[in-house]
Amino acid sequence: MTETDRTATGQPAPQDNVQWTRVIQPQRGLFSVPLAEIWAYRDLLLLLVRRDFVALYKQTVLGPIWFIIQPVMMTIVFTIVFGNIANISTDGVPHTVFYLAGITMWTFFADAFTKTSETFIINANIFGKVYFPRVIVPLSVVLSGLLKFAVQFTILIGFVAYFAATTEIVRPNWAVLLLPLLLLMMGALGLSLGMIISALTTKYRDLRFLMQFGVQLLMYATPVIYPVSSLPDAYRVYILANPITPIVETFRYAFVGRGDFDLMHLAYSGGVILTLLILATVIFNQVEKNFMDTV
Amino acid sequence: MSTPALRVENVSKMYRLGEVGTGSLSHDLNRVWARLRGRPDPYAQVGAVNDRAGEGTRDFVWALRDIDFEVGQGEIVGIIGRNGAGKSTLLKLLSRVTAPTEGKIFINGRIASLLEVGTGFHQDLTGRENIFLNGAILGMNKQEIRARFEEIVEFSGCAKYIDTPVKRYSSGMHVRLAFAVAAHLETDILIVDEVLAVGDAEFQQKCLGKMKDLSTKGHRTVLFVSHNMAAVRQLCPHSILMNQGTVVNSGETTAIIEQYMTLGSAAEREVSWAADARPSGGALALNSVRVCDRNGSVETPLSSADDLFINIHFELAEAVANLRVGISVLNSEGVLLFLSSDFAAAKPGGTRSPGKHVSRVRLPGRMLIAGRYSLEVHIEIPRTQTLVDGVLCNFEIAEMAHDNWGPMLESRTPGVIHPELEWQTFMTSES
């Protein structure tokens, strides 16, 4: 070994002509996102998505059909409880397709949010052993969610097609072109909220309890089982303040033909999401490097 | 000087002791406040030296303090030290699992760690799927893994089970597969921490050979942490000795291992304690441990030819049943030579009355070779309670043996021990 016996010089100045490829330091920039590194680990990202998909349904008989059963069952229950018993308005849209549309979009968000929020706790073991850009895990979760969404979306399309043919109300329109944007917004929102929560849970486990019912409550603050148009004016402001509302409403407007479609609302939502995304990056960066000491 | 692959400069790492979470919010706020004013971390100054034996009076401890060393490309360096010396923390910093509190680490090339077996193996996935996943976690891309897939499978010896979920694997197969993936990584620096403990002897040798190959042929740098001194000696020409969060010494492995074995105390053949500092457990307190020659002296050099005696003085506050006093003797390489206890001599179910006792054991001459030894004292009530465990005492045996032709010339007998055995040679009609 060379120079191992040299004493501490006190001067961190490796002046010799060595090209160091990496320097590990205590502090890191607040906003730095290791994009190059994430790109270098893109195969890991895809493998994690694949793992989630494959491992989830190993040793199950029905396999990915479970993806479909879940929203369909929920739709049936919602139709009975909220549609038929509670008689909540669906804006004249057939109950089934109204709820299915809401559920499909909501599930994408809720999954992204809850699963991302567990990033550090669930992966503590592996994070404690190996380094890779931590953000890969939440990203893979959102991508897996997208895959699941794709499967559930085909079912929705089936229902939409059926009701478009049989009723006058269900009319998909040009707004379907906004779908990629809506998914991007929804994914980014779930990701940022989840990352914030996951970063905070490493120290303050209390948030996990909050998460358990928080998501459920959030669903009722989002127009999943009711349309915005049915809201009394007093509540409308609050529901519209929820950044998820415009996304769900736009989605429903595009595919079902009824919904509160307003570009300003959508822009507001985008602004909130962008702010949250920046905040999430900052917090996540802070926690990422040292979280193993506290988790 | 070869090109450095790694340089660690004044690196320190502080940990918070005790329950993390309670009261941490106020600490965090204090920290943030200090940072906003441009002041140093208010808790950084209070950190204590990492000495596990002493009751910590402070909430913060330096797991690493001013670590400074450099490793050249293609070297294999062993890192040794007792539990809690900071070895694993150092590796965690190097592998970027956690960040240093102070100091900088410079790395040249890709670094990957094999910290624990099967990290990131998903139990439901097959061996094949896990090779790709694990490789990716360790930083390889698909092409790299595919290019080496055959090699990895062959090295692991799991070809037959490659399409079976790894949850059906034995622990040995787990290790093999995990090591195979890591060993075939396209990295410049490989960090290996105690992974060989699980595999069988044959596989361990295979791993050591592979690591040596990586260094000599592949020109990779390997950092190897282990408590297995034999493995360190076999693999690493150079080693770093750590103790209480600092680098004590670095250099040639043989010398470093010897230093490690006698760390903390010189060859002390007599260890005794003040009344309030005695190692104790239950009703028992240890007074002293002495390694004597036949005359009871702890000063005169011990000869490998003569008997030596170990006297363990202890005191019982009340009557104790089934007490067992035992020792283990380790050589300078940390190899446990033997265990011995007074179990056979003591009557089972016998009770020792309160008061002062001495346990005396004779180690026959012509058994241990010249060298330094460590003695550990264990006192227990079998299957019930360990009263005293691992109290250390060091002694040195000089080669003063004479055989039939006079003083032995060789300064050190080869082998671990050199017992006097009975030989007979005669003519026989048997073949």
PDB file of N, CA, C and O in Angstrom, chain A residues 1 4-5 8 12 14 16 19-26 37 43-44 47 50-51 55 58-59 126-129 131 203-204 289-290 292-293, chain B residues 7 9 13 15 25 28 68 70 75 95-100 103-109 113 115-116 122 124 129 137 141-142 167-168 238 250:
ATOM      1  N   MET A   1       0.853  -1.184   0.000  1.00  0.00           N
ATOM      2  CA  MET A   1       0.000   0.000   0.000  1.00  0.00           C
ATOM      3  C   MET A   1       0.890   1.235   0.000  1.00  0.00           C
ATOM      4  O   MET A   1       1.909   1.280   0.659  1.00  0.00           O
ATOM      5  N   THR A   4       0.194   4.824   3.030  1.00  0.00           N
ATOM      6  CA  THR A   4      -0.821   4.618   4.049  1.00  0.00           C
ATOM      7  C   THR A   4      -0.388   5.172   5.390  1.00  0.00           C
ATOM      8  O   THR A   4      -1.217   5.432   6.248  1.00  0.00           O
ATOM      9  N   ASP A   5       0.900   5.313   5.543  1.00  0.00           N
ATOM     10  CA  ASP A   5       1.369   5.749   6.843  1.00  0.00           C
ATOM     11  C   ASP A   5       1.442   7.263   6.965  1.00  0.00           C
ATOM     12  O   ASP A   5       1.780   7.781   8.024  1.00  0.00           O
ATOM     13  N   ALA A   8      -2.132  12.814   8.781  1.00  0.00           N
ATOM     14  CA  ALA A   8      -3.168  13.717   8.287  1.00  0.00           C
ATOM     15  C   ALA A   8      -2.543  15.065   7.959  1.00  0.00           C
ATOM     16  O   ALA A   8      -1.880  15.672   8.785  1.00  0.00           O
ATOM     17  N   PRO A  12      -7.381  19.068   2.548  1.00  0.00           N
ATOM     18  CA  PRO A  12      -8.006  18.181   1.568  1.00  0.00           C
ATOM     19  C   PRO A  12      -7.678  18.625   0.152  1.00  0.00           C
ATOM     20  O   PRO A  12      -8.506  19.194  -0.531  1.00  0.00           O
ATOM     21  N   PRO A  14      -5.958  16.882  -2.950  1.00  0.00           N
ATOM     22  CA  PRO A  14      -5.214  15.901  -3.722  1.00  0.00           C
ATOM     23  C   PRO A  14      -4.695  16.568  -4.987  1.00  0.00           C
ATOM     24  O   PRO A  14      -5.322  16.526  -6.032  1.00  0.00           O
ATOM     25  N   ASP A  16      -2.030  15.965  -6.760  1.00  0.00           N
ATOM     26  CA  ASP A  16      -1.385  15.178  -7.805  1.00  0.00           C
ATOM     27  C   ASP A  16      -2.352  14.940  -8.969  1.00  0.00           C
ATOM     28  O   ASP A  16      -3.563  15.013  -8.826  1.00  0.00           O
ATOM     29  N   GLN A  19      -7.048  11.698 -11.754  1.00  0.00           N
ATOM     30  CA  GLN A  19      -8.401  12.076 -12.130  1.00  0.00           C
ATOM     31  C   GLN A  19      -9.387  11.274 -11.290  1.00  0.00           C
ATOM     32  O   GLN A  19      -9.666  10.123 -11.571  1.00  0.00           O
ATOM     33  N   TRP A  20      -9.896  11.884 -10.257  1.00  0.00           N
ATOM     34  CA  TRP A  20     -10.859  11.175  -9.427  1.00  0.00           C
ATOM     35  C   TRP A  20     -12.209  11.202 -10.122  1.00  0.00           C
ATOM     36  O   TRP A  20     -12.652  12.237 -10.591  1.00  0.00           O
ATOM     37  N   THR A  21     -12.825  10.044 -10.166  1.00  0.00           N
ATOM     38  CA  THR A  21     -14.111   9.996 -10.847  1.00  0.00           C
ATOM     39  C   THR A  21     -15.246  10.353  -9.911  1.00  0.00           C
ATOM     40  O   THR A  21     -16.334  10.677 -10.350  1.00  0.00           O
ATOM     41  N   ARG A  22     -14.979  10.285  -8.606  1.00  0.00           N
ATOM     42  CA  ARG A  22     -16.057  10.613  -7.690  1.00  0.00           C
ATOM     43  C   ARG A  22     -15.497  11.110  -6.375  1.00  0.00           C
ATOM     44  O   ARG A  22     -14.480  10.629  -5.898  1.00  0.00           O
ATOM     45  N   VAL A  23     -16.171  12.079  -5.819  1.00  0.00           N
ATOM     46  CA  VAL A  23     -15.774  12.586  -4.515  1.00  0.00           C
ATOM     47  C   VAL A  23     -16.984  12.476  -3.599  1.00  0.00           C
ATOM     48  O   VAL A  23     -18.071  12.952  -3.933  1.00  0.00           O
ATOM     49  N   ILE A  24     -16.797  11.821  -2.476  1.00  0.00           N
ATOM     50  CA  ILE A  24     -17.893  11.694  -1.515  1.00  0.00           C
ATOM     51  C   ILE A  24     -17.702  12.747  -0.434  1.00  0.00           C
ATOM     52  O   ILE A  24     -16.647  12.820   0.192  1.00  0.00           O
ATOM     53  N   GLN A  25     -18.702  13.558  -0.245  1.00  0.00           N
ATOM     54  CA  GLN A  25     -18.604  14.651   0.708  1.00  0.00           C
ATOM     55  C   GLN A  25     -19.817  14.663   1.625  1.00  0.00           C
ATOM     56  O   GLN A  25     -20.849  14.100   1.292  1.00  0.00           O
ATOM     57  N   PRO A  26     -19.664  15.334   2.770  1.00  0.00           N
ATOM     58  CA  PRO A  26     -20.792  15.382   3.702  1.00  0.00           C
ATOM     59  C   PRO A  26     -22.032  16.038   3.120  1.00  0.00           C
ATOM     60  O   PRO A  26     -23.119  15.528   3.229  1.00  0.00           O
ATOM     61  N   GLU A  37     -26.696   9.712 -13.370  1.00  0.00           N
ATOM     62  CA  GLU A  37     -26.640   8.457 -12.637  1.00  0.00           C
ATOM     63  C   GLU A  37     -27.922   7.660 -12.812  1.00  0.00           C
ATOM     64  O   GLU A  37     -27.901   6.443 -12.992  1.00  0.00           O
ATOM     65  N   ASP A  43     -31.426   0.376 -16.516  1.00  0.00           N
ATOM     66  CA  ASP A  43     -31.758  -1.047 -16.577  1.00  0.00           C
ATOM     67  C   ASP A  43     -32.307  -1.537 -15.248  1.00  0.00           C
ATOM     68  O   ASP A  43     -33.186  -2.392 -15.212  1.00  0.00           O
ATOM     69  N   LEU A  44     -31.748  -0.994 -14.174  1.00  0.00           N
ATOM     70  CA  LEU A  44     -32.262  -1.362 -12.856  1.00  0.00           C
ATOM     71  C   LEU A  44     -33.716  -0.932 -12.724  1.00  0.00           C
ATOM     72  O   LEU A  44     -34.560  -1.679 -12.217  1.00  0.00           O
ATOM     73  N   LEU A  47     -35.795  -3.352 -14.558  1.00  0.00           N
ATOM     74  CA  LEU A  47     -35.817  -4.657 -13.892  1.00  0.00           C
ATOM     75  C   LEU A  47     -36.683  -4.622 -12.640  1.00  0.00           C
ATOM     76  O   LEU A  47     -37.338  -5.601 -12.297  1.00  0.00           O
ATOM     77  N   ARG A  50     -40.221  -4.818 -13.749  1.00  0.00           N
ATOM     78  CA  ARG A  50     -40.468  -6.201 -14.131  1.00  0.00           C
ATOM     79  C   ARG A  50     -40.636  -7.083 -12.885  1.00  0.00           C
ATOM     80  O   ARG A  50     -41.532  -7.914 -12.802  1.00  0.00           O
ATOM     81  N   ARG A  51     -39.752  -6.851 -11.910  1.00  0.00           N
ATOM     82  CA  ARG A  51     -39.831  -7.616 -10.678  1.00  0.00           C
ATOM     83  C   ARG A  51     -41.190  -7.427 -10.010  1.00  0.00           C
ATOM     84  O   ARG A  51     -41.843  -8.388  -9.624  1.00  0.00           O
ATOM     85  N   ALA A  55     -43.244 -10.719  -9.750  1.00  0.00           N
ATOM     86  CA  ALA A  55     -43.250 -11.307  -8.415  1.00  0.00           C
ATOM     87  C   ALA A  55     -44.630 -11.229  -7.769  1.00  0.00           C
ATOM     88  O   ALA A  55     -45.010 -12.099  -6.997  1.00  0.00           O
ATOM     89  N   LYS A  58     -46.719 -14.280  -8.830  1.00  0.00           N
ATOM     90  CA  LYS A  58     -46.186 -15.636  -8.792  1.00  0.00           C
ATOM     91  C   LYS A  58     -47.011 -16.418  -7.775  1.00  0.00           C
ATOM     92  O   LYS A  58     -47.407 -15.890  -6.741  1.00  0.00           O
ATOM     93  N   GLN A  59     -47.249 -17.666  -8.097  1.00  0.00           N
ATOM     94  CA  GLN A  59     -48.021 -18.546  -7.216  1.00  0.00           C
ATOM     95  C   GLN A  59     -49.460 -18.077  -7.053  1.00  0.00           C
ATOM     96  O   GLN A  59     -50.101 -18.383  -6.056  1.00  0.00           O
ATOM     97  N   ILE A 126     -31.979  -3.273   1.798  1.00  0.00           N
ATOM     98  CA  ILE A 126     -31.137  -3.186   0.595  1.00  0.00           C
ATOM     99  C   ILE A 126     -30.429  -1.833   0.514  1.00  0.00           C
ATOM    100  O   ILE A 126     -29.260  -1.755   0.149  1.00  0.00           O
ATOM    101  N   PHE A 127     -31.110  -0.783   0.934  1.00  0.00           N
ATOM    102  CA  PHE A 127     -30.472   0.534   0.930  1.00  0.00           C
ATOM    103  C   PHE A 127     -29.276   0.557   1.866  1.00  0.00           C
ATOM    104  O   PHE A 127     -28.340   1.311   1.668  1.00  0.00           O
ATOM    105  N   GLY A 128     -29.365  -0.234   2.906  1.00  0.00           N
ATOM    106  CA  GLY A 128     -28.276  -0.255   3.873  1.00  0.00           C
ATOM    107  C   GLY A 128     -27.046  -0.973   3.380  1.00  0.00           C
ATOM    108  O   GLY A 128     -26.004  -0.927   4.006  1.00  0.00           O
ATOM    109  N   LYS A 129     -27.185  -1.667   2.277  1.00  0.00           N
ATOM    110  CA  LYS A 129     -26.064  -2.461   1.802  1.00  0.00           C
ATOM    111  C   LYS A 129     -25.427  -1.915   0.530  1.00  0.00           C
ATOM    112  O   LYS A 129     -24.229  -2.007   0.346  1.00  0.00           O
ATOM    113  N   TYR A 131     -25.343   1.082  -2.731  1.00  0.00           N
ATOM    114  CA  TYR A 131     -25.777   2.383  -3.198  1.00  0.00           C
ATOM    115  C   TYR A 131     -26.281   2.290  -4.634  1.00  0.00           C
ATOM    116  O   TYR A 131     -25.680   1.659  -5.476  1.00  0.00           O
ATOM    117  N   LYS A 203     -37.600   9.230  10.006  1.00  0.00           N
ATOM    118  CA  LYS A 203     -37.397   9.700  11.372  1.00  0.00           C
ATOM    119  C   LYS A 203     -38.692   9.696  12.170  1.00  0.00           C
ATOM    120  O   LYS A 203     -38.713   9.308  13.325  1.00  0.00           O
ATOM    121  N   TYR A 204     -39.723  10.153  11.535  1.00  0.00           N
ATOM    122  CA  TYR A 204     -40.975  10.305  12.276  1.00  0.00           C
ATOM    123  C   TYR A 204     -41.979   9.272  11.781  1.00  0.00           C
ATOM    124  O   TYR A 204     -42.678   9.488  10.800  1.00  0.00           O
ATOM    125  N   LYS A 289     -28.909  10.686   1.778  1.00  0.00           N
ATOM    126  CA  LYS A 289     -27.520  10.373   2.065  1.00  0.00           C
ATOM    127  C   LYS A 289     -27.301   9.846   3.479  1.00  0.00           C
ATOM    128  O   LYS A 289     -26.336   9.169   3.748  1.00  0.00           O
ATOM    129  N   ASN A 290     -28.198  10.166   4.379  1.00  0.00           N
ATOM    130  CA  ASN A 290     -27.958   9.774   5.762  1.00  0.00           C
ATOM    131  C   ASN A 290     -29.059   8.928   6.375  1.00  0.00           C
ATOM    132  O   ASN A 290     -29.022   8.635   7.552  1.00  0.00           O
ATOM    133  N   MET A 292     -29.827   5.983   6.490  1.00  0.00           N
ATOM    134  CA  MET A 292     -29.508   4.709   7.124  1.00  0.00           C
ATOM    135  C   MET A 292     -29.190   4.881   8.604  1.00  0.00           C
ATOM    136  O   MET A 292     -29.271   3.941   9.379  1.00  0.00           O
ATOM    137  N   ASP A 293     -28.801   6.083   8.996  1.00  0.00           N
ATOM    138  CA  ASP A 293     -28.450   6.296  10.396  1.00  0.00           C
ATOM    139  C   ASP A 293     -29.676   6.418  11.283  1.00  0.00           C
ATOM    140  O   ASP A 293     -29.587   6.266  12.490  1.00  0.00           O
TER     141      ASP A 293
ATOM    142  N   ARG B   7      -8.857   7.333  -2.052  1.00  0.00           N
ATOM    143  CA  ARG B   7      -8.186   8.091  -1.007  1.00  0.00           C
ATOM    144  C   ARG B   7      -9.226   8.593  -0.014  1.00  0.00           C
ATOM    145  O   ARG B   7     -10.241   9.178  -0.401  1.00  0.00           O
ATOM    146  N   GLU B   9      -9.772  10.996   3.191  1.00  0.00           N
ATOM    147  CA  GLU B   9      -9.107  12.127   3.828  1.00  0.00           C
ATOM    148  C   GLU B   9      -9.890  12.660   5.015  1.00  0.00           C
ATOM    149  O   GLU B   9     -10.982  13.198   4.847  1.00  0.00           O
ATOM    150  N   LYS B  13     -17.269  10.125  11.111  1.00  0.00           N
ATOM    151  CA  LYS B  13     -18.696   9.843  11.059  1.00  0.00           C
ATOM    152  C   LYS B  13     -19.252   9.838  12.474  1.00  0.00           C
ATOM    153  O   LYS B  13     -18.751   9.132  13.341  1.00  0.00           O
ATOM    154  N   TYR B  15     -22.471   9.307  15.041  1.00  0.00           N
ATOM    155  CA  TYR B  15     -23.786   8.710  15.206  1.00  0.00           C
ATOM    156  C   TYR B  15     -24.430   9.227  16.476  1.00  0.00           C
ATOM    157  O   TYR B  15     -23.751   9.563  17.435  1.00  0.00           O
ATOM    158  N   LEU B  25     -36.573  15.959  16.983  1.00  0.00           N
ATOM    159  CA  LEU B  25     -37.105  17.124  16.271  1.00  0.00           C
ATOM    160  C   LEU B  25     -36.464  18.402  16.792  1.00  0.00           C
ATOM    161  O   LEU B  25     -36.042  19.265  16.028  1.00  0.00           O
ATOM    162  N   ASP B  28     -32.993  18.568  15.598  1.00  0.00           N
ATOM    163  CA  ASP B  28     -32.983  18.937  14.182  1.00  0.00           C
ATOM    164  C   ASP B  28     -33.162  20.435  14.019  1.00  0.00           C
ATOM    165  O   ASP B  28     -32.470  21.073  13.229  1.00  0.00           O
ATOM    166  N   ASP B  68      -7.755   8.367   7.531  1.00  0.00           N
ATOM    167  CA  ASP B  68      -6.888   8.890   6.491  1.00  0.00           C
ATOM    168  C   ASP B  68      -6.097   7.733   5.899  1.00  0.00           C
ATOM    169  O   ASP B  68      -5.244   7.165   6.559  1.00  0.00           O
ATOM    170  N   GLU B  70      -4.881   5.619   1.886  1.00  0.00           N
ATOM    171  CA  GLU B  70      -4.955   5.581   0.439  1.00  0.00           C
ATOM    172  C   GLU B  70      -4.689   4.156  -0.025  1.00  0.00           C
ATOM    173  O   GLU B  70      -3.903   3.437   0.576  1.00  0.00           O
ATOM    174  N   GLU B  75      -4.627  -3.298  -5.644  1.00  0.00           N
ATOM    175  CA  GLU B  75      -4.221  -3.844  -4.356  1.00  0.00           C
ATOM    176  C   GLU B  75      -5.374  -4.564  -3.681  1.00  0.00           C
ATOM    177  O   GLU B  75      -6.535  -4.235  -3.911  1.00  0.00           O
ATOM    178  N   SER B  95     -19.087   2.791   0.210  1.00  0.00           N
ATOM    179  CA  SER B  95     -20.072   2.330  -0.763  1.00  0.00           C
ATOM    180  C   SER B  95     -21.256   3.288  -0.859  1.00  0.00           C
ATOM    181  O   SER B  95     -22.247   2.986  -1.493  1.00  0.00           O
ATOM    182  N   ARG B  96     -21.139   4.423  -0.225  1.00  0.00           N
ATOM    183  CA  ARG B  96     -22.115   5.514  -0.342  1.00  0.00           C
ATOM    184  C   ARG B  96     -23.472   5.183   0.244  1.00  0.00           C
ATOM    185  O   ARG B  96     -24.475   5.779  -0.120  1.00  0.00           O
ATOM    186  N   VAL B  97     -23.501   4.226   1.138  1.00  0.00           N
ATOM    187  CA  VAL B  97     -24.760   3.919   1.783  1.00  0.00           C
ATOM    188  C   VAL B  97     -25.138   5.049   2.726  1.00  0.00           C
ATOM    189  O   VAL B  97     -26.290   5.416   2.864  1.00  0.00           O
ATOM    190  N   THR B  98     -24.139   5.617   3.364  1.00  0.00           N
ATOM    191  CA  THR B  98     -24.387   6.762   4.213  1.00  0.00           C
ATOM    192  C   THR B  98     -23.237   7.751   4.010  1.00  0.00           C
ATOM    193  O   THR B  98     -22.174   7.368   3.536  1.00  0.00           O
ATOM    194  N   ALA B  99     -23.477   8.995   4.320  1.00  0.00           N
ATOM    195  CA  ALA B  99     -22.483  10.020   4.013  1.00  0.00           C
ATOM    196  C   ALA B  99     -21.617  10.325   5.225  1.00  0.00           C
ATOM    197  O   ALA B  99     -22.077  10.205   6.359  1.00  0.00           O
ATOM    198  N   PRO B 100     -20.370  10.724   5.014  1.00  0.00           N
ATOM    199  CA  PRO B 100     -19.525  11.078   6.155  1.00  0.00           C
ATOM    200  C   PRO B 100     -20.010  12.371   6.804  1.00  0.00           C
ATOM    201  O   PRO B 100     -20.673  13.180   6.164  1.00  0.00           O
ATOM    202  N   GLY B 103     -14.996  15.368   6.218  1.00  0.00           N
ATOM    203  CA  GLY B 103     -13.960  14.774   5.391  1.00  0.00           C
ATOM    204  C   GLY B 103     -14.429  14.414   4.001  1.00  0.00           C
ATOM    205  O   GLY B 103     -15.591  14.591   3.655  1.00  0.00           O
ATOM    206  N   LYS B 104     -13.496  13.926   3.225  1.00  0.00           N
ATOM    207  CA  LYS B 104     -13.807  13.611   1.830  1.00  0.00           C
ATOM    208  C   LYS B 104     -13.242  12.251   1.461  1.00  0.00           C
ATOM    209  O   LYS B 104     -12.214  11.832   1.993  1.00  0.00           O
ATOM    210  N   ILE B 105     -13.901  11.634   0.532  1.00  0.00           N
ATOM    211  CA  ILE B 105     -13.405  10.375  -0.006  1.00  0.00           C
ATOM    212  C   ILE B 105     -13.288  10.535  -1.510  1.00  0.00           C
ATOM    213  O   ILE B 105     -14.242  10.960  -2.160  1.00  0.00           O
ATOM    214  N   PHE B 106     -12.137  10.232  -2.040  1.00  0.00           N
ATOM    215  CA  PHE B 106     -11.933  10.317  -3.480  1.00  0.00           C
ATOM    216  C   PHE B 106     -11.874   8.911  -4.052  1.00  0.00           C
ATOM    217  O   PHE B 106     -11.165   8.057  -3.536  1.00  0.00           O
ATOM    218  N   ILE B 107     -12.623   8.719  -5.106  1.00  0.00           N
ATOM    219  CA  ILE B 107     -12.701   7.385  -5.684  1.00  0.00           C
ATOM    220  C   ILE B 107     -12.373   7.465  -7.157  1.00  0.00           C
ATOM    221  O   ILE B 107     -12.814   8.367  -7.858  1.00  0.00           O
ATOM    222  N   ASN B 108     -11.596   6.506  -7.592  1.00  0.00           N
ATOM    223  CA  ASN B 108     -11.246   6.462  -8.995  1.00  0.00           C
ATOM    224  C   ASN B 108     -11.848   5.207  -9.599  1.00  0.00           C
ATOM    225  O   ASN B 108     -11.356   4.108  -9.376  1.00  0.00           O
ATOM    226  N   GLY B 109     -12.902   5.366 -10.339  1.00  0.00           N
ATOM    227  CA  GLY B 109     -13.515   4.213 -10.982  1.00  0.00           C
ATOM    228  C   GLY B 109     -14.800   3.801 -10.321  1.00  0.00           C
ATOM    229  O   GLY B 109     -15.280   4.439  -9.390  1.00  0.00           O
ATOM    230  N   SER B 113     -20.105  -2.936  -3.729  1.00  0.00           N
ATOM    231  CA  SER B 113     -19.876  -3.591  -2.453  1.00  0.00           C
ATOM    232  C   SER B 113     -20.629  -4.894  -2.364  1.00  0.00           C
ATOM    233  O   SER B 113     -21.736  -5.027  -2.867  1.00  0.00           O
ATOM    234  N   LEU B 115     -21.684  -6.482   0.598  1.00  0.00           N
ATOM    235  CA  LEU B 115     -21.697  -6.321   2.047  1.00  0.00           C
ATOM    236  C   LEU B 115     -22.384  -7.482   2.721  1.00  0.00           C
ATOM    237  O   LEU B 115     -22.009  -7.918   3.771  1.00  0.00           O
ATOM    238  N   GLU B 116     -23.413  -7.955   2.107  1.00  0.00           N
ATOM    239  CA  GLU B 116     -24.078  -9.088   2.729  1.00  0.00           C
ATOM    240  C   GLU B 116     -24.665  -9.944   1.638  1.00  0.00           C
ATOM    241  O   GLU B 116     -25.060  -9.462   0.595  1.00  0.00           O
ATOM    242  N   HIS B 122     -34.726 -11.321  -4.731  1.00  0.00           N
ATOM    243  CA  HIS B 122     -36.151 -11.418  -4.471  1.00  0.00           C
ATOM    244  C   HIS B 122     -36.517 -12.878  -4.413  1.00  0.00           C
ATOM    245  O   HIS B 122     -36.270 -13.630  -5.349  1.00  0.00           O
ATOM    246  N   ASP B 124     -39.095 -14.647  -4.684  1.00  0.00           N
ATOM    247  CA  ASP B 124     -40.011 -15.289  -5.623  1.00  0.00           C
ATOM    248  C   ASP B 124     -39.442 -15.403  -7.030  1.00  0.00           C
ATOM    249  O   ASP B 124     -39.988 -16.111  -7.864  1.00  0.00           O
ATOM    250  N   GLU B 129     -33.470 -14.596 -13.037  1.00  0.00           N
ATOM    251  CA  GLU B 129     -34.008 -13.243 -12.894  1.00  0.00           C
ATOM    252  C   GLU B 129     -33.241 -12.465 -11.837  1.00  0.00           C
ATOM    253  O   GLU B 129     -32.978 -11.279 -11.975  1.00  0.00           O
ATOM    254  N   ILE B 137     -28.693  -3.901  -9.499  1.00  0.00           N
ATOM    255  CA  ILE B 137     -28.603  -3.187  -8.228  1.00  0.00           C
ATOM    256  C   ILE B 137     -27.156  -2.813  -7.953  1.00  0.00           C
ATOM    257  O   ILE B 137     -26.852  -1.736  -7.455  1.00  0.00           O
ATOM    258  N   ASN B 141     -25.246  -2.876 -16.293  1.00  0.00           N
ATOM    259  CA  ASN B 141     -26.389  -2.813 -17.181  1.00  0.00           C
ATOM    260  C   ASN B 141     -26.622  -4.182 -17.829  1.00  0.00           C
ATOM    261  O   ASN B 141     -25.836  -5.108 -17.658  1.00  0.00           O
ATOM    262  N   LYS B 142     -27.702  -4.285 -18.556  1.00  0.00           N
ATOM    263  CA  LYS B 142     -28.123  -5.593 -19.047  1.00  0.00           C
ATOM    264  C   LYS B 142     -27.076  -6.271 -19.921  1.00  0.00           C
ATOM    265  O   LYS B 142     -26.836  -7.470 -19.794  1.00  0.00           O
ATOM    266  N   LYS B 167     -36.081 -18.783  -3.328  1.00  0.00           N
ATOM    267  CA  LYS B 167     -36.533 -19.156  -1.982  1.00  0.00           C
ATOM    268  C   LYS B 167     -36.387 -20.658  -1.755  1.00  0.00           C
ATOM    269  O   LYS B 167     -36.415 -21.116  -0.622  1.00  0.00           O
ATOM    270  N   ARG B 168     -36.238 -21.414  -2.841  1.00  0.00           N
ATOM    271  CA  ARG B 168     -36.011 -22.849  -2.680  1.00  0.00           C
ATOM    272  C   ARG B 168     -34.533 -23.177  -2.539  1.00  0.00           C
ATOM    273  O   ARG B 168     -34.161 -24.318  -2.389  1.00  0.00           O
ATOM    274  N   HIS B 238      -1.377  -6.434   2.362  1.00  0.00           N
ATOM    275  CA  HIS B 238      -1.373  -5.287   3.276  1.00  0.00           C
ATOM    276  C   HIS B 238      -2.695  -5.208   4.020  1.00  0.00           C
ATOM    277  O   HIS B 238      -3.725  -5.613   3.499  1.00  0.00           O
ATOM    278  N   SER B 250      -1.164   0.633   9.619  1.00  0.00           N
ATOM    279  CA  SER B 250      -1.369  -0.079   8.373  1.00  0.00           C
ATOM    280  C   SER B 250      -0.013  -0.532   7.887  1.00  0.00           C
ATOM    281  O   SER B 250       1.004   0.063   8.208  1.00  0.00           O
TER     282      SER B 250
END
